[in-house]
CSV table of N, CA, C and O in Angstrom, one decimal:
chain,number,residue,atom,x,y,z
A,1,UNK,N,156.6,-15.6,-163.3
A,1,UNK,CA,157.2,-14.3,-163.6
A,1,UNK,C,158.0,-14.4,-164.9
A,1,UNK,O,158.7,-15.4,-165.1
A,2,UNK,N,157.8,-13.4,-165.8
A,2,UNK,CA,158.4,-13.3,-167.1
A,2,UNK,C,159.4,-12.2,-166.9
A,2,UNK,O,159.1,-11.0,-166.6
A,3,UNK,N,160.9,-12.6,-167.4
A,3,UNK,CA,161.7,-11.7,-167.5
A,3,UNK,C,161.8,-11.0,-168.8
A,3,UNK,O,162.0,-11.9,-169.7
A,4,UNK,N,161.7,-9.8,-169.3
A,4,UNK,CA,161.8,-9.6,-170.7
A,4,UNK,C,163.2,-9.4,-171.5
A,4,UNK,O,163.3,-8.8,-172.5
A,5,UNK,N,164.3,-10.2,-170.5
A,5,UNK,CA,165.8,-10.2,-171.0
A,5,UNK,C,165.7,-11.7,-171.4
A,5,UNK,O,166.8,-12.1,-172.0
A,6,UNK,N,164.7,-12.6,-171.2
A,6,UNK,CA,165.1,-14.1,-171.9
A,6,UNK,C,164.3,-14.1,-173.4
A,6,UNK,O,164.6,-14.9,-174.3
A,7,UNK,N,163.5,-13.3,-173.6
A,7,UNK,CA,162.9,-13.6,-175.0
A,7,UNK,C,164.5,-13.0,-175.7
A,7,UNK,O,165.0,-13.5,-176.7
A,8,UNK,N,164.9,-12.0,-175.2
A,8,UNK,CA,165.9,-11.9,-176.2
A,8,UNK,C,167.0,-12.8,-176.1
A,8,UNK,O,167.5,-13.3,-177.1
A,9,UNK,N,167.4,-13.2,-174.8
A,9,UNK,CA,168.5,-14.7,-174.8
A,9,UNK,C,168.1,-15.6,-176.0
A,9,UNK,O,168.8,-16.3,-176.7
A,10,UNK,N,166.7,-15.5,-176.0
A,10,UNK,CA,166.5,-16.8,-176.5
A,10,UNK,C,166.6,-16.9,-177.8
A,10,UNK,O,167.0,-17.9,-178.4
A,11,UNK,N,166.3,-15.4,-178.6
A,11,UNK,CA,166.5,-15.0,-180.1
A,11,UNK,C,167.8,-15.4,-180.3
A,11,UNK,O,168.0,-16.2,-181.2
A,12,UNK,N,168.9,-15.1,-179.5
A,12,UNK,CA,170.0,-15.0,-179.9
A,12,UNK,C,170.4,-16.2,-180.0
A,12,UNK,O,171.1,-16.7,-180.9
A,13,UNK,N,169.9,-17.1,-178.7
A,13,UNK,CA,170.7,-18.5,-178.9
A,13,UNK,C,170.1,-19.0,-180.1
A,13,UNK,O,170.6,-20.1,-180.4
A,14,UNK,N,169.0,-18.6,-181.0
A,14,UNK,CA,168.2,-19.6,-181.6
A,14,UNK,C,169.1,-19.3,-182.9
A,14,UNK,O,169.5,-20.2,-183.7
A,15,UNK,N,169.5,-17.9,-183.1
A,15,UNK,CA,169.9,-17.3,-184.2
A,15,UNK,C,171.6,-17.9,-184.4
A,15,UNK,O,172.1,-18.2,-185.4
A,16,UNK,N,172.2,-17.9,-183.3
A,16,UNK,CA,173.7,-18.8,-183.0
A,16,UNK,C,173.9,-20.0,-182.8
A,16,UNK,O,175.0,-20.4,-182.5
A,17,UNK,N,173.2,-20.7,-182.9
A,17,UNK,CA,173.3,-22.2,-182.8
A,17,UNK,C,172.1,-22.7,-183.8
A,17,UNK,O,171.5,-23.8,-183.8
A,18,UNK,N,171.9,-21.7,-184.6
A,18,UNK,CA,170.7,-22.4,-185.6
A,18,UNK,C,169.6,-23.2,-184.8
A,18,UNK,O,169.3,-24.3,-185.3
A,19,UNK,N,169.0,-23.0,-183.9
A,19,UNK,CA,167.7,-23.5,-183.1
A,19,UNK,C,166.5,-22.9,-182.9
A,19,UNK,O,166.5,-21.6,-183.0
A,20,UNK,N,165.5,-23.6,-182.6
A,20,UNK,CA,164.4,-22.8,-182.6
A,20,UNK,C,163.6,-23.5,-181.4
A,20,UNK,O,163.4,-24.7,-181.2
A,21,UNK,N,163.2,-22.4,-180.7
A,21,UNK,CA,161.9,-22.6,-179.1
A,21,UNK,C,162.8,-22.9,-178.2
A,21,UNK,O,162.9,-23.9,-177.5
A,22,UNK,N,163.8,-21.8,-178.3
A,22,UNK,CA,164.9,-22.0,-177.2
A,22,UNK,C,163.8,-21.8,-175.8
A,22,UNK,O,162.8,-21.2,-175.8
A,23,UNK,N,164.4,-22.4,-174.6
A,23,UNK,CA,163.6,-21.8,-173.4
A,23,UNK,C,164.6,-22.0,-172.5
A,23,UNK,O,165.3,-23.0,-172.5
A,24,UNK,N,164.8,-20.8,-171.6
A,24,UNK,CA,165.6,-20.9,-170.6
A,24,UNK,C,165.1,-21.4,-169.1
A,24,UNK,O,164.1,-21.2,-168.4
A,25,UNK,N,166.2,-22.2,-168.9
A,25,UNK,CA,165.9,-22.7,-167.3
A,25,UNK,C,166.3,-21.7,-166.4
A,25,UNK,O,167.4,-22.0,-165.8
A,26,UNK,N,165.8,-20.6,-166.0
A,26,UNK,CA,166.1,-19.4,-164.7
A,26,UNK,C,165.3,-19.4,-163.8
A,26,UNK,O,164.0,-19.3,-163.7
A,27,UNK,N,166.4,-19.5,-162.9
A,27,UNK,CA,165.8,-20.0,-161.1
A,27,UNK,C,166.6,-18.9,-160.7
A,27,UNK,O,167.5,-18.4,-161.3
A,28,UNK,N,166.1,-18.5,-159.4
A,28,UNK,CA,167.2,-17.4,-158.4
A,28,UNK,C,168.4,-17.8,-158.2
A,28,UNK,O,168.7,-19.0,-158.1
A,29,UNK,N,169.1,-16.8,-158.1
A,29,UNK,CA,170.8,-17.0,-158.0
A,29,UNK,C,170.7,-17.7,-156.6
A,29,UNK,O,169.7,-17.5,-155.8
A,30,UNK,N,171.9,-18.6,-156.3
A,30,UNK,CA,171.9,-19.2,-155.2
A,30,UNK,C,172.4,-18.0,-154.2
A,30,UNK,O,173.1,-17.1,-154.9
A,31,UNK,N,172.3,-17.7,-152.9
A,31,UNK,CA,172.8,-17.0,-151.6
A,31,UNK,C,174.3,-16.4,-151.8
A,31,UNK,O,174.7,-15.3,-151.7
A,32,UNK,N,175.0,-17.9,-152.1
A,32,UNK,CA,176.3,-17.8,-152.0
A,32,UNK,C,176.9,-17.4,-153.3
A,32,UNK,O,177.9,-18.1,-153.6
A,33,UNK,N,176.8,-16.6,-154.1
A,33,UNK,CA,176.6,-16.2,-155.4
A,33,UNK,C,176.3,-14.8,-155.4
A,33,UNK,O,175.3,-14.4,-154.8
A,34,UNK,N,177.0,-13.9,-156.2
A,34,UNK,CA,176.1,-12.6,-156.8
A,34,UNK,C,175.8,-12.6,-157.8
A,34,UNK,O,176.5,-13.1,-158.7
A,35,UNK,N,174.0,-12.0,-158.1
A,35,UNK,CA,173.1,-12.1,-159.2
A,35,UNK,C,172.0,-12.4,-158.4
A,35,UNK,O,172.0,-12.7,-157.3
A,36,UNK,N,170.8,-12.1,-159.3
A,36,UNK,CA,169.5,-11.9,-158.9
A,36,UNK,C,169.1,-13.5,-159.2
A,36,UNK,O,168.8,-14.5,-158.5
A,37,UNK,N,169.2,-13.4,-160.7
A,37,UNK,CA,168.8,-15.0,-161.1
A,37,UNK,C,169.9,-15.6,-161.8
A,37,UNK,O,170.8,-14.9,-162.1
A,38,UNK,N,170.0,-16.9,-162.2
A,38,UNK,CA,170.6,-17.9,-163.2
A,38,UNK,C,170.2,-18.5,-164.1
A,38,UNK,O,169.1,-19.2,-164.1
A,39,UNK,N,171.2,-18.3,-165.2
A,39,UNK,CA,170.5,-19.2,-166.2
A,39,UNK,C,171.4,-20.5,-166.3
A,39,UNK,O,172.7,-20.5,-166.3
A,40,UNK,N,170.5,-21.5,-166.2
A,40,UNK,CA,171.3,-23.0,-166.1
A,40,UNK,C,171.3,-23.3,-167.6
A,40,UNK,O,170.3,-23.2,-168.4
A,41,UNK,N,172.8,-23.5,-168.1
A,41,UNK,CA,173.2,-23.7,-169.4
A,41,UNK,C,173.2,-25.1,-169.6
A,41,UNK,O,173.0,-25.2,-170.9
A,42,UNK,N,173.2,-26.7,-168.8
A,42,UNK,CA,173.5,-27.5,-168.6
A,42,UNK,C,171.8,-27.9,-169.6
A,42,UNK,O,171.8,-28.9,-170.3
A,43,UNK,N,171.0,-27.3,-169.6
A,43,UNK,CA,169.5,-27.1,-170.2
A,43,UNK,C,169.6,-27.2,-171.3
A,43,UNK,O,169.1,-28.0,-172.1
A,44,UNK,N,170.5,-26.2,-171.6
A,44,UNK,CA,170.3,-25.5,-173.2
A,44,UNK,C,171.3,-26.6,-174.3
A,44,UNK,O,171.0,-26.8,-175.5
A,45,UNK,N,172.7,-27.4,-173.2
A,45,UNK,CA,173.4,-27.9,-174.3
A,45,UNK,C,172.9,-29.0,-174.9
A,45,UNK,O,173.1,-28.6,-176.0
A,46,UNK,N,172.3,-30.4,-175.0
A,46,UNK,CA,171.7,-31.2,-176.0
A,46,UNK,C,170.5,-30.5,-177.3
A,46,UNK,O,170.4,-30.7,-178.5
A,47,UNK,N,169.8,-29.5,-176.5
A,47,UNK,CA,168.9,-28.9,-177.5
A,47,UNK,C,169.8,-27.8,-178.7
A,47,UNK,O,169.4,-27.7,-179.9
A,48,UNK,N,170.6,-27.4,-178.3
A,48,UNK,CA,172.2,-26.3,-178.8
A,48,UNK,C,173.0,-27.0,-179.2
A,48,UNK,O,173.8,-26.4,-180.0
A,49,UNK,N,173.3,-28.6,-178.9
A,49,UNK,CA,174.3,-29.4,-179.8
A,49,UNK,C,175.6,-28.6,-179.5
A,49,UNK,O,176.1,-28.1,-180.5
A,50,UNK,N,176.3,-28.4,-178.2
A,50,UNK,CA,177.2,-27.9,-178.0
A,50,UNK,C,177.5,-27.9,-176.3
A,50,UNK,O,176.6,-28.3,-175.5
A,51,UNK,N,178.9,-27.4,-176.0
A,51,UNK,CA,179.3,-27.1,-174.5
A,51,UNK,C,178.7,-26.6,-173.7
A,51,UNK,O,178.5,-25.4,-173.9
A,52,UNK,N,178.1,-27.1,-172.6
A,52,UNK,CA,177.2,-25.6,-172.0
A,52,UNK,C,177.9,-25.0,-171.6
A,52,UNK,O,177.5,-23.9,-171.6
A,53,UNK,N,179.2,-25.0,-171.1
A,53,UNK,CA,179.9,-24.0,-170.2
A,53,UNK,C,180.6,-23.2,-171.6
A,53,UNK,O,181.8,-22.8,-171.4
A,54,UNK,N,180.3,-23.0,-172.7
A,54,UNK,CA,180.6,-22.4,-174.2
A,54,UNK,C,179.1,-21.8,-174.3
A,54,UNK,O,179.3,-20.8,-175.0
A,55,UNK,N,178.0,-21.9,-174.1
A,55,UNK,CA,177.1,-21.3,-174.2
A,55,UNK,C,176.9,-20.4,-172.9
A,55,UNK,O,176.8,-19.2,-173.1
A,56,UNK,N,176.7,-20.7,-171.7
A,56,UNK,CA,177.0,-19.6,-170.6
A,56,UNK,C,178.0,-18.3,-171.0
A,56,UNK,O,177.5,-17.2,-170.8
A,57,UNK,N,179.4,-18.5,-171.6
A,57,UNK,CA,180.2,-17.9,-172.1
A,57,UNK,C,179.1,-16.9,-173.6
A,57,UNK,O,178.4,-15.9,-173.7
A,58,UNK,N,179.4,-17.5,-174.1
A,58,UNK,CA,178.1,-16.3,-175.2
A,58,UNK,C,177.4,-15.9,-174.6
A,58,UNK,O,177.3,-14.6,-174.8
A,59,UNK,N,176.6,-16.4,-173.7
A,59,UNK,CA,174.9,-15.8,-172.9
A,59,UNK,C,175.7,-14.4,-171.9
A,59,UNK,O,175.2,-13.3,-172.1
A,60,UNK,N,176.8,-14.5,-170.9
A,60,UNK,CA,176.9,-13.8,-170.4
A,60,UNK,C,177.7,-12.6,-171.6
A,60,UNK,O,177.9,-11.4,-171.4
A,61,UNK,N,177.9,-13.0,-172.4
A,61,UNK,CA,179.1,-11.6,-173.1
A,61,UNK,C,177.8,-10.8,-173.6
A,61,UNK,O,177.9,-9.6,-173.7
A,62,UNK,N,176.3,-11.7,-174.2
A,62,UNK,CA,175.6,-11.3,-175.1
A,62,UNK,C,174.8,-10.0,-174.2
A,62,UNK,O,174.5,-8.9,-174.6
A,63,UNK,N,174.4,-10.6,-172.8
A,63,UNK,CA,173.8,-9.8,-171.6
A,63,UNK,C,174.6,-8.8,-170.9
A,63,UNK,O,174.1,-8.1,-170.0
A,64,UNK,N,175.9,-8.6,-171.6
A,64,UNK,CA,176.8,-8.0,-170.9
A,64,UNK,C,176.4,-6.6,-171.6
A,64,UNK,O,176.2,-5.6,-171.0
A,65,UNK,N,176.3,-6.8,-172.8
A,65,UNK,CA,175.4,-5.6,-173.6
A,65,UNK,C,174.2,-5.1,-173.6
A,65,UNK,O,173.8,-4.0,-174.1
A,66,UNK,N,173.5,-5.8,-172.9
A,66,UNK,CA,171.7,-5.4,-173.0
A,66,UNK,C,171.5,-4.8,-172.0
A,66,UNK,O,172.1,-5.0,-170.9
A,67,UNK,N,170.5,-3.7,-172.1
A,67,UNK,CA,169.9,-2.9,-171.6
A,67,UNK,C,169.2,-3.1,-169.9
A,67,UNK,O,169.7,-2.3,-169.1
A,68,UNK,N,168.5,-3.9,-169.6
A,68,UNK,CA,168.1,-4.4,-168.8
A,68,UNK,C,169.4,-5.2,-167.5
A,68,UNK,O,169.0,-5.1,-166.3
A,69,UNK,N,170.2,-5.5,-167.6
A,69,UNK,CA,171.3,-5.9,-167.3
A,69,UNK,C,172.0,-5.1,-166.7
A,69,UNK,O,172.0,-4.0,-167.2
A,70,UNK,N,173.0,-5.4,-165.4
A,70,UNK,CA,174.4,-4.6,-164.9
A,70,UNK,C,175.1,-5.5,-165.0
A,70,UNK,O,176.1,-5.4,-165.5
A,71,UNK,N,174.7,-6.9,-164.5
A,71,UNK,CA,175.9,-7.6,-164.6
A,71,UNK,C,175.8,-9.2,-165.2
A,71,UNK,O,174.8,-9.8,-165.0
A,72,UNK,N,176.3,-9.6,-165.6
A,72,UNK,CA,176.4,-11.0,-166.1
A,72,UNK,C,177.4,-12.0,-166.1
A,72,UNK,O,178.3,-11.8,-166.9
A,73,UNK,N,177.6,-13.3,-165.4
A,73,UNK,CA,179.0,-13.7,-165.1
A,73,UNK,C,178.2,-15.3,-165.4
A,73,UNK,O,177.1,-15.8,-165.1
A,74,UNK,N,179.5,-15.8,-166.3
A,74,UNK,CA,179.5,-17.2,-166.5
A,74,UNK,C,180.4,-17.7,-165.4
A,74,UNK,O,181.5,-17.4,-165.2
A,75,UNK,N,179.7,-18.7,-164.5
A,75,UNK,CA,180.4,-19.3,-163.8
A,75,UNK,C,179.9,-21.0,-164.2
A,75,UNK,O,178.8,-21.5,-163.9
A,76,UNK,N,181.3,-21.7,-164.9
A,76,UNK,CA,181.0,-22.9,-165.4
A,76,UNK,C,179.8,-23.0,-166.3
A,76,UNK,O,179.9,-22.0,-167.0
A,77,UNK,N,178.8,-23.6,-166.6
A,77,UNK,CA,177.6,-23.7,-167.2
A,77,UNK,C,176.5,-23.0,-166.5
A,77,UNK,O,175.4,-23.2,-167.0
A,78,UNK,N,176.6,-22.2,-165.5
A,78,UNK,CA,175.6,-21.2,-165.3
A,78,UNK,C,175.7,-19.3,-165.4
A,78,UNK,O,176.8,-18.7,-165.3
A,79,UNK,N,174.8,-18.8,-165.6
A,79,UNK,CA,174.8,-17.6,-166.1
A,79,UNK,C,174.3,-17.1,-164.7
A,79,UNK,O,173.4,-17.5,-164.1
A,80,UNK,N,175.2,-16.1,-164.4
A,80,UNK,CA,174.4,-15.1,-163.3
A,80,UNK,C,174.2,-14.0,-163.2
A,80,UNK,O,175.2,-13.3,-162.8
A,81,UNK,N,173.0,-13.4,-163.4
A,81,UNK,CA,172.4,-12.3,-163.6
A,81,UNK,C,172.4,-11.3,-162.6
A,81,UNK,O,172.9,-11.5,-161.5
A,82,UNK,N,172.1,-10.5,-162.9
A,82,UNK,CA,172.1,-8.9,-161.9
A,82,UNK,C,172.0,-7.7,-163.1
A,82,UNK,O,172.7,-7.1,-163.9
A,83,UNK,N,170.1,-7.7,-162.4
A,83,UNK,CA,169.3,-6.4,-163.0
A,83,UNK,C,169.5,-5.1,-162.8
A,83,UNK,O,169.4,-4.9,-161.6
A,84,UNK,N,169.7,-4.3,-163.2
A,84,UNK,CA,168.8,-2.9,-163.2
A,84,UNK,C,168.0,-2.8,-162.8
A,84,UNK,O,167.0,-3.3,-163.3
A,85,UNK,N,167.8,-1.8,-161.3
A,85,UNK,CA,166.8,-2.1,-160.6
A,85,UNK,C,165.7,-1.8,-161.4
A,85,UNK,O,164.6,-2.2,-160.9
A,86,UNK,N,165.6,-1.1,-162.7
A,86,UNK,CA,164.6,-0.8,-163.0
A,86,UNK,C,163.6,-1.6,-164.1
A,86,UNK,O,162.5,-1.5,-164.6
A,87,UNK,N,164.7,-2.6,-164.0
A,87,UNK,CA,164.2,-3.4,-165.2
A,87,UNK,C,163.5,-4.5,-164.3
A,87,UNK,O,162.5,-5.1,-164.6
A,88,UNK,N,164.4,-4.8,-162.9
A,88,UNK,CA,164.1,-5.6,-162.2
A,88,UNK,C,162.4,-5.0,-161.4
A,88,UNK,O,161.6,-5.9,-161.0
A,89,UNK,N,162.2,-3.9,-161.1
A,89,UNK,CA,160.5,-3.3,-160.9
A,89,UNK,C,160.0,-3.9,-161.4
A,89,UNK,O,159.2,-4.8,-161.1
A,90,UNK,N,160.2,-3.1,-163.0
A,90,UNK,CA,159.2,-3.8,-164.3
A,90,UNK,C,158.7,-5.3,-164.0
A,90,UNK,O,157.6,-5.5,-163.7
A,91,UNK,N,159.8,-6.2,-164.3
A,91,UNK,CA,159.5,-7.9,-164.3
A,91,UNK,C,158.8,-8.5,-163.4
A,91,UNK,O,158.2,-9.6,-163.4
A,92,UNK,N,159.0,-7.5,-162.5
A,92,UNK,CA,158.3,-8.1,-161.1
A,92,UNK,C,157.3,-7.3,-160.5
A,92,UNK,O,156.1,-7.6,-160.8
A,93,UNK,N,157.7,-6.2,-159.5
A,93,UNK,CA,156.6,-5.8,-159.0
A,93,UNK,C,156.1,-4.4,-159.3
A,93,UNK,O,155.8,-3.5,-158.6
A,94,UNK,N,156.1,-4.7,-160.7
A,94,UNK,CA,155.7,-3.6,-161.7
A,94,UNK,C,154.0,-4.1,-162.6
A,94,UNK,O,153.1,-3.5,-163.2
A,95,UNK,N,154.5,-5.9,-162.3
A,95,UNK,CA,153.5,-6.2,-163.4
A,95,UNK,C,152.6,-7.6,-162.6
A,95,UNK,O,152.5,-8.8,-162.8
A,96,UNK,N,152.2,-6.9,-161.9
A,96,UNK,CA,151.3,-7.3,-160.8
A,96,UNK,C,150.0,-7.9,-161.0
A,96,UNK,O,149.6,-8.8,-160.2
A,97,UNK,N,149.5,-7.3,-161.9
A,97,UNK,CA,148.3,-7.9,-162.4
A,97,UNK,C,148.7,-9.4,-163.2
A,97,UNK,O,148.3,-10.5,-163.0
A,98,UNK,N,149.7,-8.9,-164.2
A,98,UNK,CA,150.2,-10.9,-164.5
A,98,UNK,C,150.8,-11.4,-163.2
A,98,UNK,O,150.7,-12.6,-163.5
A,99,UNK,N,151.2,-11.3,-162.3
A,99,UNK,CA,151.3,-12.0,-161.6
A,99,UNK,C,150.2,-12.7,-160.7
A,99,UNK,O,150.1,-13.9,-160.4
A,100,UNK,N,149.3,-11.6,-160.3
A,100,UNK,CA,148.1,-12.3,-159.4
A,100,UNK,C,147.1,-13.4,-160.8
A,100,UNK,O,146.4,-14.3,-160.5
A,101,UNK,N,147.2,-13.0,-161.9
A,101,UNK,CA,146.5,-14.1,-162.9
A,101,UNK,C,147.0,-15.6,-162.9
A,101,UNK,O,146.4,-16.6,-162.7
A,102,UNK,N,148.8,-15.5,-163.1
A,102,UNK,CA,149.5,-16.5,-162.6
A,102,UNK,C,148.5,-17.3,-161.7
A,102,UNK,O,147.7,-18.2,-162.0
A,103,UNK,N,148.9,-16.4,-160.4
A,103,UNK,CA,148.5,-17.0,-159.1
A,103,UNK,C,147.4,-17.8,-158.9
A,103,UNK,O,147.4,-18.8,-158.3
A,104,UNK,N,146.1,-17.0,-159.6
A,104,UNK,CA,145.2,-17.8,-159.8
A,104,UNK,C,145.0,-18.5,-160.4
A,104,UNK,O,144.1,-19.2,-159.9
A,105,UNK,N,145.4,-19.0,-161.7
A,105,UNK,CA,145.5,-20.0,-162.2
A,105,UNK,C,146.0,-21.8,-161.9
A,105,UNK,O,145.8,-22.7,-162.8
Protein backbone atom coordinates (compact mmCIF):
# COMPACT_ATOMS: atom_id res chain seq x y z
CA UNK A 1 0.00 0.00 0.00
CA UNK A 2 1.29 3.42 -1.14
CA UNK A 3 0.51 6.44 0.95
CA UNK A 4 0.63 9.63 -1.28
CA UNK A 5 1.73 11.78 2.01
CA UNK A 6 5.38 9.95 2.03
CA UNK A 7 6.49 10.91 -1.53
CA UNK A 8 6.09 14.37 -0.13
CA UNK A 9 7.83 13.50 3.41
CA UNK A 10 10.29 12.26 1.50
CA UNK A 11 10.91 15.55 -0.84
CA UNK A 12 11.07 17.44 2.15
CA UNK A 13 13.43 15.40 4.11
CA UNK A 14 15.68 15.11 0.99
CA UNK A 15 15.46 18.94 0.43
CA UNK A 16 16.35 19.55 4.54
CA UNK A 17 18.90 17.47 5.24
CA UNK A 18 20.50 17.66 1.69
CA UNK A 19 19.65 13.81 0.85
CA UNK A 20 18.44 11.91 -1.72
CA UNK A 21 16.12 8.36 -2.02
CA UNK A 22 14.81 9.19 1.25
CA UNK A 23 12.29 6.06 2.09
CA UNK A 24 10.16 5.94 4.99
CA UNK A 25 9.76 3.08 7.38
CA UNK A 26 5.66 3.21 8.01
CA UNK A 27 4.02 0.52 9.79
CA UNK A 28 0.51 0.96 11.60
CA UNK A 29 0.30 2.97 14.67
CA UNK A 30 0.61 0.66 17.56
CA UNK A 31 -3.13 0.05 19.60
CA UNK A 32 -1.95 1.87 22.48
CA UNK A 33 -1.29 5.06 20.48
CA UNK A 34 -3.45 7.48 18.42
CA UNK A 35 -2.75 7.48 14.58
CA UNK A 36 -3.44 5.31 11.76
CA UNK A 37 0.28 4.79 10.87
CA UNK A 38 4.02 5.63 12.07
CA UNK A 39 6.79 6.83 10.77
CA UNK A 40 9.89 5.29 12.41
CA UNK A 41 12.52 8.12 12.49
CA UNK A 42 15.22 5.78 14.11
CA UNK A 43 15.41 4.76 9.98
CA UNK A 44 15.89 7.97 8.62
CA UNK A 45 18.77 9.18 11.19
CA UNK A 46 22.25 7.51 9.83
CA UNK A 47 20.95 8.08 6.17
CA UNK A 48 19.93 12.16 7.45
CA UNK A 49 23.21 12.39 9.50
CA UNK A 50 21.20 13.70 12.34
CA UNK A 51 18.82 13.12 15.71
CA UNK A 52 15.91 11.09 14.87
CA UNK A 53 13.85 12.34 17.51
CA UNK A 54 14.92 16.04 15.65
CA UNK A 55 13.63 14.65 12.55
CA UNK A 56 10.28 13.18 13.85
CA UNK A 57 10.03 16.84 15.19
CA UNK A 58 10.32 18.39 11.43
CA UNK A 59 8.19 15.36 9.92
CA UNK A 60 5.38 15.93 12.31
CA UNK A 61 5.33 20.08 12.05
CA UNK A 62 5.88 19.52 8.15
CA UNK A 63 2.55 16.96 8.08
CA UNK A 64 0.93 19.21 10.46
CA UNK A 65 0.40 21.30 7.27
CA UNK A 66 -0.46 18.95 4.52
CA UNK A 67 -3.49 18.32 3.03
CA UNK A 68 -4.05 14.74 3.52
CA UNK A 69 -3.35 14.82 7.29
CA UNK A 70 -5.49 15.76 10.74
CA UNK A 71 -3.07 14.91 12.84
CA UNK A 72 0.63 14.39 13.41
CA UNK A 73 2.44 13.82 16.74
CA UNK A 74 6.16 13.27 17.32
CA UNK A 75 6.45 10.91 20.05
CA UNK A 76 10.38 10.44 20.67
CA UNK A 77 11.71 9.23 17.18
CA UNK A 78 8.36 8.23 15.89
CA UNK A 79 5.81 10.08 13.86
CA UNK A 80 2.16 9.30 14.30
CA UNK A 81 -0.18 9.85 11.79
CA UNK A 82 -3.87 10.36 11.53
CA UNK A 83 -5.58 10.69 8.02
CA UNK A 84 -8.40 12.38 6.53
CA UNK A 85 -10.77 9.96 6.02
CA UNK A 86 -10.65 10.89 2.63
CA UNK A 87 -7.33 10.68 1.89
CA UNK A 88 -7.18 7.59 3.93
CA UNK A 89 -10.17 5.89 1.15
CA UNK A 90 -7.94 7.06 -1.52
CA UNK A 91 -4.61 5.12 -0.18
CA UNK A 92 -6.40 2.28 0.56
CA UNK A 93 -9.65 1.15 -0.44
CA UNK A 94 -9.95 3.51 -3.13
CA UNK A 95 -7.06 1.97 -5.08
CA UNK A 96 -7.90 -1.48 -5.24
CA UNK A 97 -6.75 -2.57 -8.38
CA UNK A 98 -2.92 -1.67 -7.13
CA UNK A 99 -3.63 -3.40 -4.35
CA UNK A 100 -4.88 -6.85 -5.78
CA UNK A 101 -1.63 -6.40 -8.44
CA UNK A 102 0.51 -6.15 -5.16
CA UNK A 103 -1.20 -9.20 -4.04
CA UNK A 104 -0.54 -11.05 -6.86
CA UNK A 105 2.66 -10.55 -7.29
Amino acid sequence: MKFAFASDVSAFLEKTYNASDVELAIDLCPSDFEGDVTINCFMLAKQLRNNPMKIAGAVADFLSEHADIAQAEAIKAFVNVTFHGGALMRDTVADSETLLAETLL
